[in-house]
PDB file of C-alpha atoms in Angstrom:
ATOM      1  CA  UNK A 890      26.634 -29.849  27.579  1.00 62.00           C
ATOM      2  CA  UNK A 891      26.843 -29.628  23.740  1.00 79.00           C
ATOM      3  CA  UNK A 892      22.452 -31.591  23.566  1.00 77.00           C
ATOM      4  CA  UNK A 893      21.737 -28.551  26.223  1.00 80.00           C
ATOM      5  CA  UNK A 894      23.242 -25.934  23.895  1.00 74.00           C
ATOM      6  CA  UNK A 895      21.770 -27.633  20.731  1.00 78.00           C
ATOM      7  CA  UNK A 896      17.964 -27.791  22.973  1.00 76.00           C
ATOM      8  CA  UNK A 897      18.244 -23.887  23.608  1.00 78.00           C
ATOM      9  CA  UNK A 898      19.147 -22.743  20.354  1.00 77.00           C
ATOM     10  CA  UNK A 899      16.281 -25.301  19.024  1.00 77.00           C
ATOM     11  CA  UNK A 900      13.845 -23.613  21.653  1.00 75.00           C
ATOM     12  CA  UNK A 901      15.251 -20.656  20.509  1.00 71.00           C
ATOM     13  CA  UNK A 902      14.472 -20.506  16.910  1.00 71.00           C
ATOM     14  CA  UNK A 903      11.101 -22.033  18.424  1.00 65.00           C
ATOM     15  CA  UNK A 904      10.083 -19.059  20.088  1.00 64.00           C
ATOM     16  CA  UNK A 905      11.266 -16.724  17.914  1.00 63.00           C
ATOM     17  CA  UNK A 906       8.986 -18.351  15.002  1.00 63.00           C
ATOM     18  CA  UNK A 907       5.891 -18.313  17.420  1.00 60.00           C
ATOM     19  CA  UNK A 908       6.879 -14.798  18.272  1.00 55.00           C
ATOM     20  CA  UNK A 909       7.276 -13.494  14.272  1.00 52.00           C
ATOM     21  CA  UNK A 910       3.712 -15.221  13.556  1.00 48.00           C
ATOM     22  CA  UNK A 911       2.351 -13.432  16.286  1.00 46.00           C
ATOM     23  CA  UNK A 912       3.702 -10.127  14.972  1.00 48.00           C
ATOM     24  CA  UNK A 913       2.756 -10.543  11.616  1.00 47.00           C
ATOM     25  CA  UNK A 914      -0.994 -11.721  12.734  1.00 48.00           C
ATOM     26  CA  UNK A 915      -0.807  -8.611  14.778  1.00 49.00           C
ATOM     27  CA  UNK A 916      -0.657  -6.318  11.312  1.00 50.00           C
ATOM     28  CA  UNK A 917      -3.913  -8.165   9.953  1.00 53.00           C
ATOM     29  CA  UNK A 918      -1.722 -10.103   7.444  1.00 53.00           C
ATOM     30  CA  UNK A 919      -3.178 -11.531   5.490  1.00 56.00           C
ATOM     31  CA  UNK A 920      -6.699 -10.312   5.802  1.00 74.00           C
ATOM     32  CA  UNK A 921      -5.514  -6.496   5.646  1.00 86.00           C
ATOM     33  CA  UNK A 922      -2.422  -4.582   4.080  1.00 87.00           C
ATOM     34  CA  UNK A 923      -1.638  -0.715   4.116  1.00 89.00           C
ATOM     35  CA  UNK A 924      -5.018   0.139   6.065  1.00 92.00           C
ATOM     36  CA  UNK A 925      -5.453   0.348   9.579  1.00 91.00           C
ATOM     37  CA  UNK A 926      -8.419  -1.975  11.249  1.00 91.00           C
ATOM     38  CA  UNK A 927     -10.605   1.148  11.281  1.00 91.00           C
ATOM     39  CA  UNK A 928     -10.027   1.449   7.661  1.00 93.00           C
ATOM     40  CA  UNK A 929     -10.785  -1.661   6.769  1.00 92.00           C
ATOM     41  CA  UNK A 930     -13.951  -1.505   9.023  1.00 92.00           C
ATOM     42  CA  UNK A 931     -16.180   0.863   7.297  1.00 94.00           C
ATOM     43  CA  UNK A 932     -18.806  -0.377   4.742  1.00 94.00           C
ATOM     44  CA  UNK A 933     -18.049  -0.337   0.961  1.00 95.00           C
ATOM     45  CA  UNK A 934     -20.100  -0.948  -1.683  1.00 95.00           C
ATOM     46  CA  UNK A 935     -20.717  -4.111  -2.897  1.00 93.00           C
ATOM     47  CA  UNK A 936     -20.754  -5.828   1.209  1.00 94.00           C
ATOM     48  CA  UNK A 937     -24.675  -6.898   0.973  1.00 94.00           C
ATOM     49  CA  UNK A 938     -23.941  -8.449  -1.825  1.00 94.00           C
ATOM     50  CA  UNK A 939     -22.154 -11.713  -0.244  1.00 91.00           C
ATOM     51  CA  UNK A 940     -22.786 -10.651   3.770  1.00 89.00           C
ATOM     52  CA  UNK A 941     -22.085 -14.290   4.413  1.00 90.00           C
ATOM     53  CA  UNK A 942     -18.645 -13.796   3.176  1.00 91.00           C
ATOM     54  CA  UNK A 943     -16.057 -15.677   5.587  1.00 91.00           C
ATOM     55  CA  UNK A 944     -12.976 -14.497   3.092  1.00 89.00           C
ATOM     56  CA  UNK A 945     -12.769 -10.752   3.111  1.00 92.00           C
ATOM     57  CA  UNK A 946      -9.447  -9.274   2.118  1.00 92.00           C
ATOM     58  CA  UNK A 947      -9.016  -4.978   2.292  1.00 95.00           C
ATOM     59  CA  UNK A 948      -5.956  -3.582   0.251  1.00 94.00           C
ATOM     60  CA  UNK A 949      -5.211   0.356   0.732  1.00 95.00           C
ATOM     61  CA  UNK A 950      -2.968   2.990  -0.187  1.00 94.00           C
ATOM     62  CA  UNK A 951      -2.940   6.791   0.623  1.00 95.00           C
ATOM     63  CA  UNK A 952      -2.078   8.887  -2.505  1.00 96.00           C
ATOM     64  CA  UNK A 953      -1.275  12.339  -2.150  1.00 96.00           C
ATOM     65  CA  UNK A 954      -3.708  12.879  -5.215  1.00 95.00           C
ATOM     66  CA  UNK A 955      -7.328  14.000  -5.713  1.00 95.00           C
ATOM     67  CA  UNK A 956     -10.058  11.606  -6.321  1.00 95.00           C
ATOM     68  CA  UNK A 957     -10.318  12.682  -9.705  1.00 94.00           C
ATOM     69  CA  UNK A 958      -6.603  11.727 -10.309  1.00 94.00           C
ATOM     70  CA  UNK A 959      -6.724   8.524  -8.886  1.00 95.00           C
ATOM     71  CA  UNK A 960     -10.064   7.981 -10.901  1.00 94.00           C
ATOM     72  CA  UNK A 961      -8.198   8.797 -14.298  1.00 93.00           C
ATOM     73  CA  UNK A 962      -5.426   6.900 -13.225  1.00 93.00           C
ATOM     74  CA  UNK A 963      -7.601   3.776 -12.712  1.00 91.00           C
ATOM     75  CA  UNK A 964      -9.500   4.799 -16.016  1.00 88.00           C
ATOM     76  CA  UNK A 965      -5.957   4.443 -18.567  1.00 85.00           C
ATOM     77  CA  UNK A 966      -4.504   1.321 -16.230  1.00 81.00           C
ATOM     78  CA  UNK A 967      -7.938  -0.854 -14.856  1.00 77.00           C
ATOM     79  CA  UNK A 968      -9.755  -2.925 -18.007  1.00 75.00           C
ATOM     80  CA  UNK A 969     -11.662  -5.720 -16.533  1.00 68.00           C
ATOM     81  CA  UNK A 970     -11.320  -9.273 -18.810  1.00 67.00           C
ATOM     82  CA  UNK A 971     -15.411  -9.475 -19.274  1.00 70.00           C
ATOM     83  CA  UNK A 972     -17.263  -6.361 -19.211  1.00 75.00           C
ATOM     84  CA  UNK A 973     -20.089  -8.709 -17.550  1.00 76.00           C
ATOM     85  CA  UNK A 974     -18.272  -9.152 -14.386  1.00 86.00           C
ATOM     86  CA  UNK A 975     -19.212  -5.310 -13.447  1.00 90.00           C
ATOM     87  CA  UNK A 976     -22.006  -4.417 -11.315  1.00 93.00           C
ATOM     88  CA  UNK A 977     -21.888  -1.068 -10.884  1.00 93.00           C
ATOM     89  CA  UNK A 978     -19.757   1.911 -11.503  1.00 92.00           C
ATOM     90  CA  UNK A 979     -19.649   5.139  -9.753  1.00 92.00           C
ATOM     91  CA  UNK A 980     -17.314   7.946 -11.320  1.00 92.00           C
ATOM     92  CA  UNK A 981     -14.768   9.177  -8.842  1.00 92.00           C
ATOM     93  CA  UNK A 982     -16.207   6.869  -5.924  1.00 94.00           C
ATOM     94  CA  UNK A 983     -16.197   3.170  -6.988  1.00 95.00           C
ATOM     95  CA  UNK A 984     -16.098  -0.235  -9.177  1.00 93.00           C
ATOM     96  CA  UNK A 985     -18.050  -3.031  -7.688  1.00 95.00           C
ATOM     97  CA  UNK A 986     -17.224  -6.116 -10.094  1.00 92.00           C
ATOM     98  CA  UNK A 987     -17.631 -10.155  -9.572  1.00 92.00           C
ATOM     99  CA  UNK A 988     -14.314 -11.908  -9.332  1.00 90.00           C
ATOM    100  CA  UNK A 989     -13.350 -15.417  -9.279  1.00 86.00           C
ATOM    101  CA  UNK A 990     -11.776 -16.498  -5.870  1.00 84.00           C
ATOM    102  CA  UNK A 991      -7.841 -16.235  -5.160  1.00 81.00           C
ATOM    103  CA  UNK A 992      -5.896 -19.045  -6.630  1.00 74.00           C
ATOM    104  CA  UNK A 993      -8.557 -20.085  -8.899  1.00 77.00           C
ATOM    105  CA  UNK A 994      -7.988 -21.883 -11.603  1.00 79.00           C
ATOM    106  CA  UNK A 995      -8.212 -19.655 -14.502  1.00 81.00           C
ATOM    107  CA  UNK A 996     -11.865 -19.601 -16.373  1.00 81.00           C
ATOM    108  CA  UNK A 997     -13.700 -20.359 -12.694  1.00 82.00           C
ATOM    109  CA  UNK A 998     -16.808 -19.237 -11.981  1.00 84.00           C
ATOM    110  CA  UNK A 999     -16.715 -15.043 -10.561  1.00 85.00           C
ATOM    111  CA  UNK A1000     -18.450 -15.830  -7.280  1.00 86.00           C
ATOM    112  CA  UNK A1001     -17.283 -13.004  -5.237  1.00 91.00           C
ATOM    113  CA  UNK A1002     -17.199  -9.159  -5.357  1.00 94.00           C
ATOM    114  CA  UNK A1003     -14.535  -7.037  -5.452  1.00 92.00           C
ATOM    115  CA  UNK A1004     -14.802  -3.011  -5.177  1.00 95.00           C
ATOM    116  CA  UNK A1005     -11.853  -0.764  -5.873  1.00 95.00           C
ATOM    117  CA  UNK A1006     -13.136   2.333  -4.029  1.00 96.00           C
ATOM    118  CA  UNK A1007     -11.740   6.052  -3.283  1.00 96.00           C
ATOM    119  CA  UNK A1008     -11.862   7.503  -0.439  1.00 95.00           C
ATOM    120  CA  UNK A1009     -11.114  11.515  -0.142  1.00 95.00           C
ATOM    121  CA  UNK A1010      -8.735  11.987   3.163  1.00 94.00           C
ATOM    122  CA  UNK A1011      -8.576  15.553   1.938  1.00 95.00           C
ATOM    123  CA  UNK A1012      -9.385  17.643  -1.193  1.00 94.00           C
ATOM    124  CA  UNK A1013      -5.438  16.521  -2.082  1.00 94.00           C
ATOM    125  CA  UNK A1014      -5.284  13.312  -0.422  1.00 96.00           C
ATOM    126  CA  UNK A1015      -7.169   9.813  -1.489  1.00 96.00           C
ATOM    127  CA  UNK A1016      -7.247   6.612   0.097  1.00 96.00           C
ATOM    128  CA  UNK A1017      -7.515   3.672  -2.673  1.00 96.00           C
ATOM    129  CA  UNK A1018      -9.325   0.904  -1.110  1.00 96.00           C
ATOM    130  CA  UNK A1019      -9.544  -2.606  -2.699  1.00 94.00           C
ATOM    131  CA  UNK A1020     -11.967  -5.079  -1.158  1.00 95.00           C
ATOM    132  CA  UNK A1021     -12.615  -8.989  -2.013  1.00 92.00           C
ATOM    133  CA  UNK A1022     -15.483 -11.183  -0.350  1.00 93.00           C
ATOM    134  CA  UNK A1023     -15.714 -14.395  -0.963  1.00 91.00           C
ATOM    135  CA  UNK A1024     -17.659 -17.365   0.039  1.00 89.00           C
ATOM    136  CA  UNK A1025     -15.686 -20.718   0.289  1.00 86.00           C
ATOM    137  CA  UNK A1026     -16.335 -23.921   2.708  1.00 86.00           C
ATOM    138  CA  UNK A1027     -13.706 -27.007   4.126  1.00 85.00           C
ATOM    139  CA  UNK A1028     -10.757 -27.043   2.138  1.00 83.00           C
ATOM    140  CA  UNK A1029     -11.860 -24.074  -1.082  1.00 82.00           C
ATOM    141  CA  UNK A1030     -11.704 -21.526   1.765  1.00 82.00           C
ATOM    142  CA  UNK A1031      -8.183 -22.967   2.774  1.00 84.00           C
ATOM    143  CA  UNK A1032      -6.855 -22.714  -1.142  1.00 85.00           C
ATOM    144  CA  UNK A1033      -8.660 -18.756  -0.849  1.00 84.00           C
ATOM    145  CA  UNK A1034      -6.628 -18.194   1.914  1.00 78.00           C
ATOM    146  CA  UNK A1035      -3.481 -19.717   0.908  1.00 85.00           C
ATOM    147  CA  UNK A1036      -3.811 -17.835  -3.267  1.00 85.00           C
ATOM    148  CA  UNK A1037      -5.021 -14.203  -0.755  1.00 83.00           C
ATOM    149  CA  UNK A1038      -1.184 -15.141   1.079  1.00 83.00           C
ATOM    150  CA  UNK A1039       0.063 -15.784  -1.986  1.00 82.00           C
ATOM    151  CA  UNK A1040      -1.400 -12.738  -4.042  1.00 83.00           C
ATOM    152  CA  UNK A1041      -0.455 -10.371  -1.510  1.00 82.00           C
ATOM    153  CA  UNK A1042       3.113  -9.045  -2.449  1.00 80.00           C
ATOM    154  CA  UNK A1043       1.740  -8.417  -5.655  1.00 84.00           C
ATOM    155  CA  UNK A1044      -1.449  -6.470  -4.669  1.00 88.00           C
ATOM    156  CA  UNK A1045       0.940  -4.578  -2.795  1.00 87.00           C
ATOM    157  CA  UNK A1046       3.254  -3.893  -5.617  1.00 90.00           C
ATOM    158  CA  UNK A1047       0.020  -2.907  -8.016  1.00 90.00           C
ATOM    159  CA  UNK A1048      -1.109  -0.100  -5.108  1.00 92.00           C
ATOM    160  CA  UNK A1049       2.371   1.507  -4.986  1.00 92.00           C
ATOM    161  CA  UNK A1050       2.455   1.380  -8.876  1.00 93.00           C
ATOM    162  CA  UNK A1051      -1.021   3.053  -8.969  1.00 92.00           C
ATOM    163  CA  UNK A1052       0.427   5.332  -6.463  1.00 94.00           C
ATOM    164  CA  UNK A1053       3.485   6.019  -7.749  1.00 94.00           C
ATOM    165  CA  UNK A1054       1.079   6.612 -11.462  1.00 92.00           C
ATOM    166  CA  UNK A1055      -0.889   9.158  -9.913  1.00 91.00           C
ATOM    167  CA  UNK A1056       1.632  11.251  -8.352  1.00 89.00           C
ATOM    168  CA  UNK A1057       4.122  11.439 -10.531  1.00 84.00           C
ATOM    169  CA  UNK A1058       2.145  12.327 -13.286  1.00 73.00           C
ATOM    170  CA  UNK A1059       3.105   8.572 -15.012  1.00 63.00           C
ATOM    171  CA  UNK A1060      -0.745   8.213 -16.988  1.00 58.00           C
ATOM    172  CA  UNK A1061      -1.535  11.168 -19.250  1.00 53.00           C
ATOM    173  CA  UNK A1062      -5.406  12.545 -18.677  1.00 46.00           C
TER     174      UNK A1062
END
């Protein structure tokens, strides 16, 4: 009786692992976090760049804040490391920049884009979307994957600080 009891729980704990995988696959995790799939679905600058990107990461945030906010905001809080890494910058719409990929060691090469770009939901409301592409092959697109995992608690914390920034007043104009 007591190697049946000890086979359910272990079956169990199986099934409840396969089933909290499947849940948090279901959210887009790790490939999407605080936008829906529709969100992350519409072009941004910056996509023809690398279209044969096979790491593409989209990071969102509503803020109850115009576009014009959230672009000051960005302007007092966002300085890029090499002013050569930018591509383009559109005032109140985007940054398209070149990035190194996730988990690289630092100094590598910026092969992929990244756009931070705002999107009005209303006059008063903005969505903040943040998009990576990358290009990686064998095992450098498993270490993007695994330092996009990794990064993602923090990219999360950054949008609710830039959030939090831009309604509460936080950055001064």
């Amino acid at each position: 009786i007591r190697k049946e009891h000890l086979m359910r729980i272990r079956t169990l704990a199986c099934l409840s692992l396969v089933a909290g995988a499947c849940a948090v696959a279901a959210t887009g995790f790790p490939r999407r976090i605080g936008l829906t799939a529709s969100q992350a679905d519409v072009s941004l600058p910056g996509d023809l760049i690398l279209p044969g990107a096979n790491v593409v990461v989209d990071r969102g945030i509503a803020i109850d804040a115009p576009a014009s906010v959230v672009w000051d905001v960005l302007g007092h809080v966002f300085e890029p490391e090499d002013e050569s890494t930018i591509i383009d910058i559109a005032d109140e719409d985007h940054i398209l920049m070149r990035v190194a990929p996730p988990a690289a060691p630092e100094g590598a090469e910026a092969s992929g884009t990244c756009v931070i770009a705002l999107l009005p939901l209303s006059p008063s409301r903005t969505l903040l979307h943040i998009r990576e592409r990358h290009v990686a092959e064998g095992r450098g697109r498993a270490l993007a994957w695994a330092g996009v995992a990794a990064e993602s608690l923090s990219s999360l914390s950054m949008l609710r600080d830039l959030r939090d920034a831009c309604v509460g007043g936080l950055v001064d104009a």
